[in-house]
Short mmCIF file of C-alpha atoms in Angstrom, two decimals:
data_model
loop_
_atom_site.label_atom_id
_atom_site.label_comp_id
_atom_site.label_asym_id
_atom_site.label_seq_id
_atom_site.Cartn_x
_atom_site.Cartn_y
_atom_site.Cartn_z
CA UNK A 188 0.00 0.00 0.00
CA UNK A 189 1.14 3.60 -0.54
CA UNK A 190 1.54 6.18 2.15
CA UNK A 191 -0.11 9.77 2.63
CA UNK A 192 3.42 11.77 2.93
CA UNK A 193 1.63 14.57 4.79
CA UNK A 194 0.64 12.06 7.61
CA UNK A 195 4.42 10.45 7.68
CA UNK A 196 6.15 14.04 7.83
CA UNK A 197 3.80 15.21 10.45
CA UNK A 198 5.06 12.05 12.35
CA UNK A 199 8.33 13.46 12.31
CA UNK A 200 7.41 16.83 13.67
CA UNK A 201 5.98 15.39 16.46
CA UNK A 202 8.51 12.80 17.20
CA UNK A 203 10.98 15.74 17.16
CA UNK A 204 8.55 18.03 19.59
CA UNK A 205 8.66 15.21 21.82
CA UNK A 206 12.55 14.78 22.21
CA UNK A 207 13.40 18.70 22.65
CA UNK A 208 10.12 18.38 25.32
CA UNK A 209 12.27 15.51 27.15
CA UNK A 210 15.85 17.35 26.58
CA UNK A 211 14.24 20.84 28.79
CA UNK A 212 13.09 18.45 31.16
CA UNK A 213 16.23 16.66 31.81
CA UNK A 214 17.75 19.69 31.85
CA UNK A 215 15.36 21.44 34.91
CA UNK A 216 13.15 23.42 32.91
CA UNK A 217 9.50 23.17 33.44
CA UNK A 218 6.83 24.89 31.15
CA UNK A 219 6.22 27.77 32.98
CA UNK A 220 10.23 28.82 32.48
CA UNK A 221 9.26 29.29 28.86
CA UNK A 222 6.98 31.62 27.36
CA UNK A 223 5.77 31.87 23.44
CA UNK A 224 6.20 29.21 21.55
CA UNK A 225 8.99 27.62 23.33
CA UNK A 226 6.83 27.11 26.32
CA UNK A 227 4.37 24.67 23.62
CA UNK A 228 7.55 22.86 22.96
CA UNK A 229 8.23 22.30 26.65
CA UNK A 230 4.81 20.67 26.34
CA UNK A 231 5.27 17.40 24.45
CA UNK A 232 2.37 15.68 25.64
CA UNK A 233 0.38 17.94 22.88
CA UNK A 234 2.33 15.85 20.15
CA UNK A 235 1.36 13.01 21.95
CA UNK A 236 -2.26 13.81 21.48
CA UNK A 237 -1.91 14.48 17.73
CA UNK A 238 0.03 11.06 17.50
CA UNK A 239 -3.21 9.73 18.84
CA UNK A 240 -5.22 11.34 16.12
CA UNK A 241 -3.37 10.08 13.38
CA UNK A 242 -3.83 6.84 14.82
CA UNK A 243 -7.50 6.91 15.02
CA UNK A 244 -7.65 7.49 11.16
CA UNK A 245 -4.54 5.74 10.23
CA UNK A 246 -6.13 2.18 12.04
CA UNK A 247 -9.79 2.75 10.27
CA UNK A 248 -7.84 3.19 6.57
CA UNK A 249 -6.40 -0.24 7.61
CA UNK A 250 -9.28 -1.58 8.52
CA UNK A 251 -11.03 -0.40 5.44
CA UNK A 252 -8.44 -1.13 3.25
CA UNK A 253 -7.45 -5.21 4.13
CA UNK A 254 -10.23 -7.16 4.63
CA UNK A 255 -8.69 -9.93 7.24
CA UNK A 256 -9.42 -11.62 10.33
CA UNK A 257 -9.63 -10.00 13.53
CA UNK A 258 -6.60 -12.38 14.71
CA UNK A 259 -4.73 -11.45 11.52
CA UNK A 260 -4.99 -7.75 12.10
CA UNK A 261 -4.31 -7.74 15.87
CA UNK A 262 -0.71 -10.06 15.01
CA UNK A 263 0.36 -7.39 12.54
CA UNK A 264 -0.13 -4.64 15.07
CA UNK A 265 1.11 -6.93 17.62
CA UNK A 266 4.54 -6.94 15.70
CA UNK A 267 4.59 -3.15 14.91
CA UNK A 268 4.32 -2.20 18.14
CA UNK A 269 6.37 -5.30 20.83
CA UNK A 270 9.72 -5.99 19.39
CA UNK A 271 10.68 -2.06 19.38
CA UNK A 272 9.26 -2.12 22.96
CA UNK A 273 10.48 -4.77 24.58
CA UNK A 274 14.65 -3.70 23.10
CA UNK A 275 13.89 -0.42 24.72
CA UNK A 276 12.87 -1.93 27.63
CA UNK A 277 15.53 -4.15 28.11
CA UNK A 278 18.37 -1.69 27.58
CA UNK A 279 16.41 0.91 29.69
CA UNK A 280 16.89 -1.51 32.65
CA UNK A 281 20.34 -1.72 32.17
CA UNK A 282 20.41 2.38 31.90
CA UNK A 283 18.33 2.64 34.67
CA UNK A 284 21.86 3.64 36.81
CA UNK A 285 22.07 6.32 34.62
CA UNK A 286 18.00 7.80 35.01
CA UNK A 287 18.83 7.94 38.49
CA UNK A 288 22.05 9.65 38.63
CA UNK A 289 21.15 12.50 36.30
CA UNK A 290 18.66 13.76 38.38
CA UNK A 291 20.87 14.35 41.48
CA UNK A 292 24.17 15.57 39.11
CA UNK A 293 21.96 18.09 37.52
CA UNK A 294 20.57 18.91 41.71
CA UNK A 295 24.32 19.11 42.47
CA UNK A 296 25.31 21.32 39.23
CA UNK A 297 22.70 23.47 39.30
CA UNK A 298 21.10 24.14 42.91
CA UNK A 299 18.15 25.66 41.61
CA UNK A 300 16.89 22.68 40.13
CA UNK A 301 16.92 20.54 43.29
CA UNK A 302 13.43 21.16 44.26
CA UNK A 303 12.31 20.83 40.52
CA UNK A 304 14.74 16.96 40.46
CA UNK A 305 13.17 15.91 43.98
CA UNK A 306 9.55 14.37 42.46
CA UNK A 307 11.62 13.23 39.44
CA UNK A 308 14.22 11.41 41.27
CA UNK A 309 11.21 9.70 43.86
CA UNK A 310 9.32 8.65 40.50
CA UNK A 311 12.84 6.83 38.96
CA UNK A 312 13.13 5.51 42.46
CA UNK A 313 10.07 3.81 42.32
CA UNK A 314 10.45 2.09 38.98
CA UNK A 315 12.86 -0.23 41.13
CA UNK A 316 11.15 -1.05 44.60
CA UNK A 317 8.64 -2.65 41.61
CA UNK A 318 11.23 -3.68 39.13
CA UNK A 319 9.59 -7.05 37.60
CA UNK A 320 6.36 -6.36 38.32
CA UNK A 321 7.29 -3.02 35.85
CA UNK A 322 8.58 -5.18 33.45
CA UNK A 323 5.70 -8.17 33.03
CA UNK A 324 3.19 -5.35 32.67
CA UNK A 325 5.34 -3.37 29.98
CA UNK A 326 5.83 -6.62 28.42
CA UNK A 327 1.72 -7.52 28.09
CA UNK A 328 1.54 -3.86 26.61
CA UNK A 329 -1.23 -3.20 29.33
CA UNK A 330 0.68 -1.43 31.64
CA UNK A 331 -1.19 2.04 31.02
CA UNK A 332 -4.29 0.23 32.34
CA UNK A 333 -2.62 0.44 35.98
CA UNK A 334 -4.05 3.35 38.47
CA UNK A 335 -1.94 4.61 40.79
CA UNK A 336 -3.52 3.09 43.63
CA UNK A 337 -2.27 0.14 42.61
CA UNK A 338 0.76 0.66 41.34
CA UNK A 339 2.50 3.90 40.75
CA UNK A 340 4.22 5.15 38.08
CA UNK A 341 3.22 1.88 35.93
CA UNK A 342 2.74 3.53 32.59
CA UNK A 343 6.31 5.35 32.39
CA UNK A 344 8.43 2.74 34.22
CA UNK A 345 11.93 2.42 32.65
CA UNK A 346 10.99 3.50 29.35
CA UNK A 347 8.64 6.79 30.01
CA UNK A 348 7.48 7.45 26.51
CA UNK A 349 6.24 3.87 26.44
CA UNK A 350 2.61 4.76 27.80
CA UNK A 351 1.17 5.68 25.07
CA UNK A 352 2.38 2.20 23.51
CA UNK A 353 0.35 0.86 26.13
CA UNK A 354 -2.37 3.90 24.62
CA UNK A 355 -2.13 2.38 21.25
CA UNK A 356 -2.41 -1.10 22.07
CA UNK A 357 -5.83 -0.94 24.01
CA UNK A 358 -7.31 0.79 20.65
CA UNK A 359 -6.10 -2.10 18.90
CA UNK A 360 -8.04 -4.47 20.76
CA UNK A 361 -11.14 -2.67 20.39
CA UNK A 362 -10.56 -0.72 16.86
CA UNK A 363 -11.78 -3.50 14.33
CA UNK A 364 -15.11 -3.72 16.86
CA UNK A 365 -15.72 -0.09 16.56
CA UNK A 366 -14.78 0.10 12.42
CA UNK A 367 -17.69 -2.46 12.74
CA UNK A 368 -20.13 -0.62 14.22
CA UNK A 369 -19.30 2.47 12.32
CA UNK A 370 -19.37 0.85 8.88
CA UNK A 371 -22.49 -1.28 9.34
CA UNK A 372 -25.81 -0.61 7.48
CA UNK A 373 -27.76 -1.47 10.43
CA UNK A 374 -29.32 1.77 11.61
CA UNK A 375 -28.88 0.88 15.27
CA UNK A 376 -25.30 -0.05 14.92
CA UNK A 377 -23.91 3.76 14.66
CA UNK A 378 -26.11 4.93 17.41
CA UNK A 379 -24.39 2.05 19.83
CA UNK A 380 -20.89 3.16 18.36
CA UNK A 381 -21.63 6.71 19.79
CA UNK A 382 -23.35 5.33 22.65
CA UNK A 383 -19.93 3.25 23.60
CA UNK A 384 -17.59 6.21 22.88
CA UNK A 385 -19.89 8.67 25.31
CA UNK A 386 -19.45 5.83 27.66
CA UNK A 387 -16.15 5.50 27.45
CA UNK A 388 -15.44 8.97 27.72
CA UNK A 389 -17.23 9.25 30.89
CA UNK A 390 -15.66 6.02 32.03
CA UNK A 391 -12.41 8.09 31.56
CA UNK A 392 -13.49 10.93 33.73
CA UNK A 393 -14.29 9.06 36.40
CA UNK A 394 -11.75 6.15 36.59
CA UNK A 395 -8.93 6.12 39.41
CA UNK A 396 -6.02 8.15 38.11
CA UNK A 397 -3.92 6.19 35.73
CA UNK A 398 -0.21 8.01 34.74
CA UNK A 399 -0.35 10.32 31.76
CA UNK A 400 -4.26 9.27 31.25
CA UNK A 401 -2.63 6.20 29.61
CA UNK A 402 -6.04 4.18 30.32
CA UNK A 403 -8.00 4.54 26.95
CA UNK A 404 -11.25 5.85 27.70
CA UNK A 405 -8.80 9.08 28.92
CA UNK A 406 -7.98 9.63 25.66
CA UNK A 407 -10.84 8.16 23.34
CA UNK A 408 -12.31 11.42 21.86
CA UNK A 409 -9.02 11.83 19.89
CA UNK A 410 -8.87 8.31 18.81
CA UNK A 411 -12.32 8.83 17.78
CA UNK A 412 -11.79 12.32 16.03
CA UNK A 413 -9.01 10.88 13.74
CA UNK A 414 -11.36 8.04 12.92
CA UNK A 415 -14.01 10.13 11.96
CA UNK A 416 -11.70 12.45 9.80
CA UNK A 417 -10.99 9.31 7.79
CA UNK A 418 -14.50 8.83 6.91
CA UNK A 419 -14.88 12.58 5.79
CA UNK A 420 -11.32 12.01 4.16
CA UNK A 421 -12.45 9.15 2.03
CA UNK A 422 -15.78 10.69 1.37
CA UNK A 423 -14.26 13.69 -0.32
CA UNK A 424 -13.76 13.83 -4.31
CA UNK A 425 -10.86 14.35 -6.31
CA UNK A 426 -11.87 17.88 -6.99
CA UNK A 427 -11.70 20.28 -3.37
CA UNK A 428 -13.14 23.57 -3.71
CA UNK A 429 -10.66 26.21 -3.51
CA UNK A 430 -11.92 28.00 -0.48
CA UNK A 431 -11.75 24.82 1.92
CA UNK A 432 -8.42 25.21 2.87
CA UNK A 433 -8.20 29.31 3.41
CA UNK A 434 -12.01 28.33 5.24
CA UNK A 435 -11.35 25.62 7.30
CA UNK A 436 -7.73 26.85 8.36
CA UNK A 437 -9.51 29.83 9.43
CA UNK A 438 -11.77 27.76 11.32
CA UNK A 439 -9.11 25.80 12.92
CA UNK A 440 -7.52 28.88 14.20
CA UNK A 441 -10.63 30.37 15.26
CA UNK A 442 -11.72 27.88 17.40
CA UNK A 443 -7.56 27.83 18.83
CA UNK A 444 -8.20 31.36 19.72
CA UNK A 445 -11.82 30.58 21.56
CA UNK A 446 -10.50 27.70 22.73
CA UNK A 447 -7.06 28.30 23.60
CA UNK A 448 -7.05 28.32 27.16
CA UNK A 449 -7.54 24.76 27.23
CA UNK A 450 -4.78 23.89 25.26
CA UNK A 451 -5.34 20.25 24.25
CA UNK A 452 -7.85 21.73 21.40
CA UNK A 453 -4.16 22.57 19.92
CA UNK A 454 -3.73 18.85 18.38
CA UNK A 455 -6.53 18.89 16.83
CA UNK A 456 -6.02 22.38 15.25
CA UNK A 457 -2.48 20.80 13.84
CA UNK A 458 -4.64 18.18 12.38
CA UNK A 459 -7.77 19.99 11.10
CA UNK A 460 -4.86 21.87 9.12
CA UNK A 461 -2.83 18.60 7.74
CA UNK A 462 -6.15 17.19 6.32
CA UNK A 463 -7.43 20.13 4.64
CA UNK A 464 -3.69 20.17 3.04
CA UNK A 465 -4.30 16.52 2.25
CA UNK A 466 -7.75 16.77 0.93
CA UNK A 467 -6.75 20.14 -1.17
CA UNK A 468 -3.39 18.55 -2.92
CA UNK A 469 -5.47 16.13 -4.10
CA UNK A 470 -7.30 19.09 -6.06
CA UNK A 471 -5.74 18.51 -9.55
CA UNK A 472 -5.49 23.05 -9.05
CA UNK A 473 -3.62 23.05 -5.63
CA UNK A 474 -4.11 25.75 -3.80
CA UNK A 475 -0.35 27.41 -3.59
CA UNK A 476 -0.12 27.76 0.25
CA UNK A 477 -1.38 24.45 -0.28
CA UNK A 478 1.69 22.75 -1.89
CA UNK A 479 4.04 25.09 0.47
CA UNK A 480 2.36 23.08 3.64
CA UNK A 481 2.78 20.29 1.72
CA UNK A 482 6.74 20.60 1.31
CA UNK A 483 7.21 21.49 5.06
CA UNK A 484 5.35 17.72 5.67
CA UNK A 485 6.91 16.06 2.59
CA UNK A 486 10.21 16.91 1.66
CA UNK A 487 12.69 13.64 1.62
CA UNK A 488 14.47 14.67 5.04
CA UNK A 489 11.03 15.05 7.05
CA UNK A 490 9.55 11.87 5.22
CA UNK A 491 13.06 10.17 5.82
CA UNK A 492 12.27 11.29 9.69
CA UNK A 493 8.85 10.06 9.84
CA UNK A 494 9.71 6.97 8.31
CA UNK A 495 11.62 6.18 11.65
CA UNK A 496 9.82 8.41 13.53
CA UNK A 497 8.38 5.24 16.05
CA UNK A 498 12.33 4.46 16.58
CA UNK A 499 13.13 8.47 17.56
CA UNK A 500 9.90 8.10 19.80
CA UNK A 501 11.17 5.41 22.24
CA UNK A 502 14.98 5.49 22.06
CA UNK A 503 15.40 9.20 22.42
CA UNK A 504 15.11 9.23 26.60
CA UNK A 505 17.95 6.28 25.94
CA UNK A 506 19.58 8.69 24.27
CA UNK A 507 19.41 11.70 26.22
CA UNK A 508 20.07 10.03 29.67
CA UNK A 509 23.53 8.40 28.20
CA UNK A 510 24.89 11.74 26.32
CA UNK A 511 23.89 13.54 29.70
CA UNK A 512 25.90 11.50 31.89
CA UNK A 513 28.54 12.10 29.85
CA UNK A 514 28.61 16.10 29.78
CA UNK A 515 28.10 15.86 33.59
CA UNK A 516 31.07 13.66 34.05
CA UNK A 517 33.22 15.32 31.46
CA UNK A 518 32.09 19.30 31.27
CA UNK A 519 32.14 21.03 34.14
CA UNK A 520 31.52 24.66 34.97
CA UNK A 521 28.66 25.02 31.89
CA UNK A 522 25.50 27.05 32.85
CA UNK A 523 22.45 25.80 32.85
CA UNK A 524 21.43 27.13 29.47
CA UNK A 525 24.51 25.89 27.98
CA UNK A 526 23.83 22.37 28.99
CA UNK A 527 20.92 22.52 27.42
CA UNK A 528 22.38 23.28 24.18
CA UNK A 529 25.28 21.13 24.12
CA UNK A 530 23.17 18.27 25.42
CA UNK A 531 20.26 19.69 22.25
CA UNK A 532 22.90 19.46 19.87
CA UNK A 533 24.60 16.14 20.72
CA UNK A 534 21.44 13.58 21.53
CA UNK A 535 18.96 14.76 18.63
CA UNK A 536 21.55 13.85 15.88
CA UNK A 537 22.55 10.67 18.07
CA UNK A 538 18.93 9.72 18.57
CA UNK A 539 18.17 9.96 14.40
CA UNK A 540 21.06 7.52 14.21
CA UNK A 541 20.22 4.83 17.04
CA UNK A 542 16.60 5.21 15.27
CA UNK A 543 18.08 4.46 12.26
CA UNK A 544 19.49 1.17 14.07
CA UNK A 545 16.97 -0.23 15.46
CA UNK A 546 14.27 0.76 12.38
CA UNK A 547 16.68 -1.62 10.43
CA UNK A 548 17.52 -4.50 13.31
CA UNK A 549 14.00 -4.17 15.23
CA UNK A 550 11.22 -2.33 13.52
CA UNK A 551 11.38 -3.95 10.08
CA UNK A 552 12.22 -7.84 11.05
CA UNK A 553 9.30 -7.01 13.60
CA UNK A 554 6.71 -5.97 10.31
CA UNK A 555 8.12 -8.72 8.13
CA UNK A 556 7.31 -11.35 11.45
CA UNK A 557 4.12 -10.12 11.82
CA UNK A 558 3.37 -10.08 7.98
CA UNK A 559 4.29 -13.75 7.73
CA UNK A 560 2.37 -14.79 11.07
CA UNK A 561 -0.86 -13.12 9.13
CA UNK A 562 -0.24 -14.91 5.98
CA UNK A 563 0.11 -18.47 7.72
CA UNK A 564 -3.41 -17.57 9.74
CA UNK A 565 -4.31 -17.00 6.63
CA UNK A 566 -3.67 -19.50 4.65
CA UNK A 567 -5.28 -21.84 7.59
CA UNK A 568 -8.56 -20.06 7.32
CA UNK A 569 -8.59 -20.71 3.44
CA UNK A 570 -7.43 -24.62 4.38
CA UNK A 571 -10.11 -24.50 6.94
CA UNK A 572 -12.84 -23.27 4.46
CA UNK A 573 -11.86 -25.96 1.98
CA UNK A 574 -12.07 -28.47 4.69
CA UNK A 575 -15.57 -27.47 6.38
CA UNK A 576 -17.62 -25.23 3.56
CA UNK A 577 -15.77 -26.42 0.33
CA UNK A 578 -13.55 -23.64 -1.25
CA UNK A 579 -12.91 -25.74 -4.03
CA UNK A 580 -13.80 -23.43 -6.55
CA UNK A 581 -10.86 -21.00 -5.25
CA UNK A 582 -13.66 -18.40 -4.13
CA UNK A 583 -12.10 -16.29 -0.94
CA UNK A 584 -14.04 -16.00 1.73
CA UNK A 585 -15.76 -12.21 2.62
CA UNK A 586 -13.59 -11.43 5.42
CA UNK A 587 -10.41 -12.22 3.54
CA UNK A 588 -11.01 -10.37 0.17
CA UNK A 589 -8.75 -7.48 0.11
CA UNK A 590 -10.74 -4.00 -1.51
CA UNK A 591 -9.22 -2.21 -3.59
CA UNK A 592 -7.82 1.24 -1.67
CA UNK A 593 -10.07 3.73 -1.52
CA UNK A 594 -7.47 6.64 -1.42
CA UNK A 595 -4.78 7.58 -3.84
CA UNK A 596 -2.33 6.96 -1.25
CA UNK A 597 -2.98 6.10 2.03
CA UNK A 598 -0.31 4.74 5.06
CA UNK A 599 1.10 1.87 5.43
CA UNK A 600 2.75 -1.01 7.69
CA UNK A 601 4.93 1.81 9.41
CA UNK A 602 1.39 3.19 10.59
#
C-alpha cells in the first residue's frame, strides 16, 4: 500500500517536539520557564495527542483497506508495536543507573533545580522497589491500564514514553469492533458506536487516576476524532473547492483562539490543518499555500524522519540520559542554558542515528514477522474453508477479500 506523505512528515514533527520536550526536562526546565512558543515545545504531551489522532484514522484506513481476520490484524499490530518495545525496555533496565544519577548531578550542578529533580528522582526511584512487576506489565503492553492506587508510576516505568504504547495497544483491541459498528448498514449499529464512545469517555473521567491518562477511555475522543476524519477524508472527491483550505484553516484557528485556554484543542487544530492540506493537494489546481504546507510535511528529510519516527519516539530518553551523563562527568563549569544546548545538539543527531538502528535490526524484522504470522493464519482459514464449507472453486471467503484502496495513497505497515 502507498503512504499519505503529509501524515508520515507530520510524524516526524511530532517525534521531534517530543525529544526537545524531554531534553528541557532533563535539563530542569518546566513549562512555565518558557513563554511563546517555546513554552508549547516544553509541552510534548500535545504531540502526543496528535500522534493519537493520526492513529485513530490511520487504524480505520487499515481496517477499510485489508479485509482480514480479527486475529490477523491484531498479530500485525502486535509486531509493529512489541519488538521495538520490549529492546527499549531491556536496555532501559540496564540504563536505569544512569535515570537515576542524572537527576541528582543536575541537583548538584545546578542548585536551583533541586526542588524541581526531587519528584523526578522519587518517580525513577520507584520504577525499582517494583522492578519485575514493571517489566511483566510493559511486556503484556497493558501497563497504562494500571491506576496509581495500585501501582504507581506503571505507565512510564523504565521507558517513560512507552505509555502511550500501552495507549495504542488498548485501541487495537477494540478498533476493528468499533470500524464495525461504524461501517455497518444497520441503523442501530452507529447509534451504539456513539453510545460506547460517550461511555467510554465518561468512564475516563471518572476512573482512578492512571499516569499520563494512559487508560483509553482518557484519551478516546481523539482516537475517535481521527477516525471520523478518515471517513470525511475518504468521502471527499478528487476535486476540493478552492476556499476549503483558506475556510477551514480559518476555522481551525478560530476555534484555537476561543478555545485556547484549554490547550489540548491545539492537536486537533495541527490536524484539522494537515487534512485540509491533504484533501486540497489532491485538487488537480492546488491551492499554492497548499503545496508550500505540503513541502514542510513532505520533503525527503522530514519523510526520511517520519519513516523512523516510532524508533526516535522510544529510544530518544535512551539517548538523552547516556549523552547527559557524559557532559556531567566530562564538562564542568557550563551554565544551565549551555547544557541545554550542548546536550540539544549532541542527543537529537545521536537519537536519528540509534533510530536508524533499530528501524533496520528491530522495527522492520518485527513488520516482516508479523506479515508472515498473518499470511500463515491466513492460509489456515482458506485450508479450513476448503475443509468445512468447500472452497474448491478457489472463491475467498468475505472477510479475507482485500478491496481495492479507496485513497490515492494512504499509510502503510509503518502506521
Amino acid at each position: 500500500m502507498g503512504r499519505l506523505q503529509e501524515i508520515e512528515g507530520l510524524r516526524a514533527y511530532l517525534a521531534l517536539w517530543v525529544v526537545v520536550d524531554h531534553v528541557m526536562a532533563a535539563c530542569g526546565y518546566s513549562p512555565s520557564y518558557w513563554g511563546g512558543i517555546v513554552r508549547i515545545l516544553a509541552k510534548g504531551w500535545y504531540a502526543v495527542d496528535a500522534f493519537i489522532i493520526i492513529s485513530g484514522f490511520v487504524i480505520f484506513y487499515l481496517l477499510d483497506s485489508r479485509r482480514e481476520s480479527y486475529i490477523q490484524f491484531i498479530v500485525r499490530r502486535f509486531f509493529r508495536l512489541w519488538p521495538l518495545l520490549a529492546v527499549t525496555l531491556l536496555l532501559s533496565v540496564v540504563a536505569y543507573p544512569l535515570f537515576l544519577s542524572n537527576p541528582a548531578g543536575m541537583g548538584e550542578s545546578f542548585p536551583g533545580t533541586q526542588v524541581y529533580f526531587v519528584p523526578v528522582i522519587e518517580r525513577i526511584t520507584s520504577w525499582r522497589d517494583a522492578a519485575l512487576t514493571h517489566v511483566l506489565l510493559h511486556l503484556t503492553m497493558l501497563h497504562g491500564m494500571v491506576p496509581e492506587l495500585l501501582l504507581a508510576n506503571a505507565p512510564t516505568a523504565y521507558v517513560e514514553p512507552a505509555w502511550s504504547i500501552s495507549l495504542e495497544w488498548q485501541f487495537y483491541l477494540v478498533a476493528p469492533g468499533m470500524f464495525m459498528l461504524a461501517t455497518s448498514r444497520r441503523k442501530w449499529s452507529t447509534m451504539l458506536a456513539c453510545m460506547l464512545v460517550l461511555g467510554a469517555f465518561w468512564l475516563g473521567r471518572h476512573f482512578p487516576e492512571v499516569q499520563n491518562g494512559a487508560f483509553l477511555p482518557m484519551h478516546v475522543e481523539f482516537f475517535c476524532f481521527g477516525g471520523v476524519s478518515y471517513f470525511l477524508y475518504r468521502s471527499v472527491s478528487g476535486t476540493v473547492p478552492k476556499h476549503l483550505l483558506m475556510g477551514g484553516g480559518l476555522a481551525a484557528v478560530l476555534i484555537y483562539l476561543l478555545l485556547g485556554k484549554d490547550m489540548r484543542i491545539l492537536p486537533v487544530v495541527l490536524w484539522v490543518i494537515v487534512l485540509l492540506v491533504m484533501l486540497e493537494c489532491r485538487s488537480p489546481n492546488s491551492d499554492s499555500v497548499a503545496k508550500a504546507l505540503r513541502w514542510f510535511l513532505c520533503n525527503p528529510v522530514v519523510l526520511h524522519l517520519g519513516k523512523i519516527s516510532y524508533s526516535i519516539y522510544l529510544s530518544h530518553m535512551l539517548v538523552i540520559v547516556t549523552v547527559q551523563a557524559l557532559i556531567l562527568e566530562l564538562s564542568h563549569g557550563l551554565t544551565q542554558s549551555t547544557h541545554m544546548l550542548v546536550l540539544a545538539v549532541a542527543s537529537i543527531p545521536m537519537t536519528v542515528l540509534v533510530s536508524q538502528l533499530l528501524y533496520s535490526w528491530v522495527e522492520m524484522p518485527g513488520m516482516h514477522i508479523g506479515q508472515v504470522v498473518a499470511s500463515r493464519l491466513s492460509r489456515a482459514e482458506l485450508t479450513s474453508c476448503d475443509l468445512s464449507v468447500g472452497c474448491s472453486s478457489g472463491v475467498i471467503p468475505p472477510k479475507l477479500q482485500v478491496r481495492p484502496n479507496p485513497l490515492e495513497g494512504a499509510p502503510d505497515e509503518h502506521a
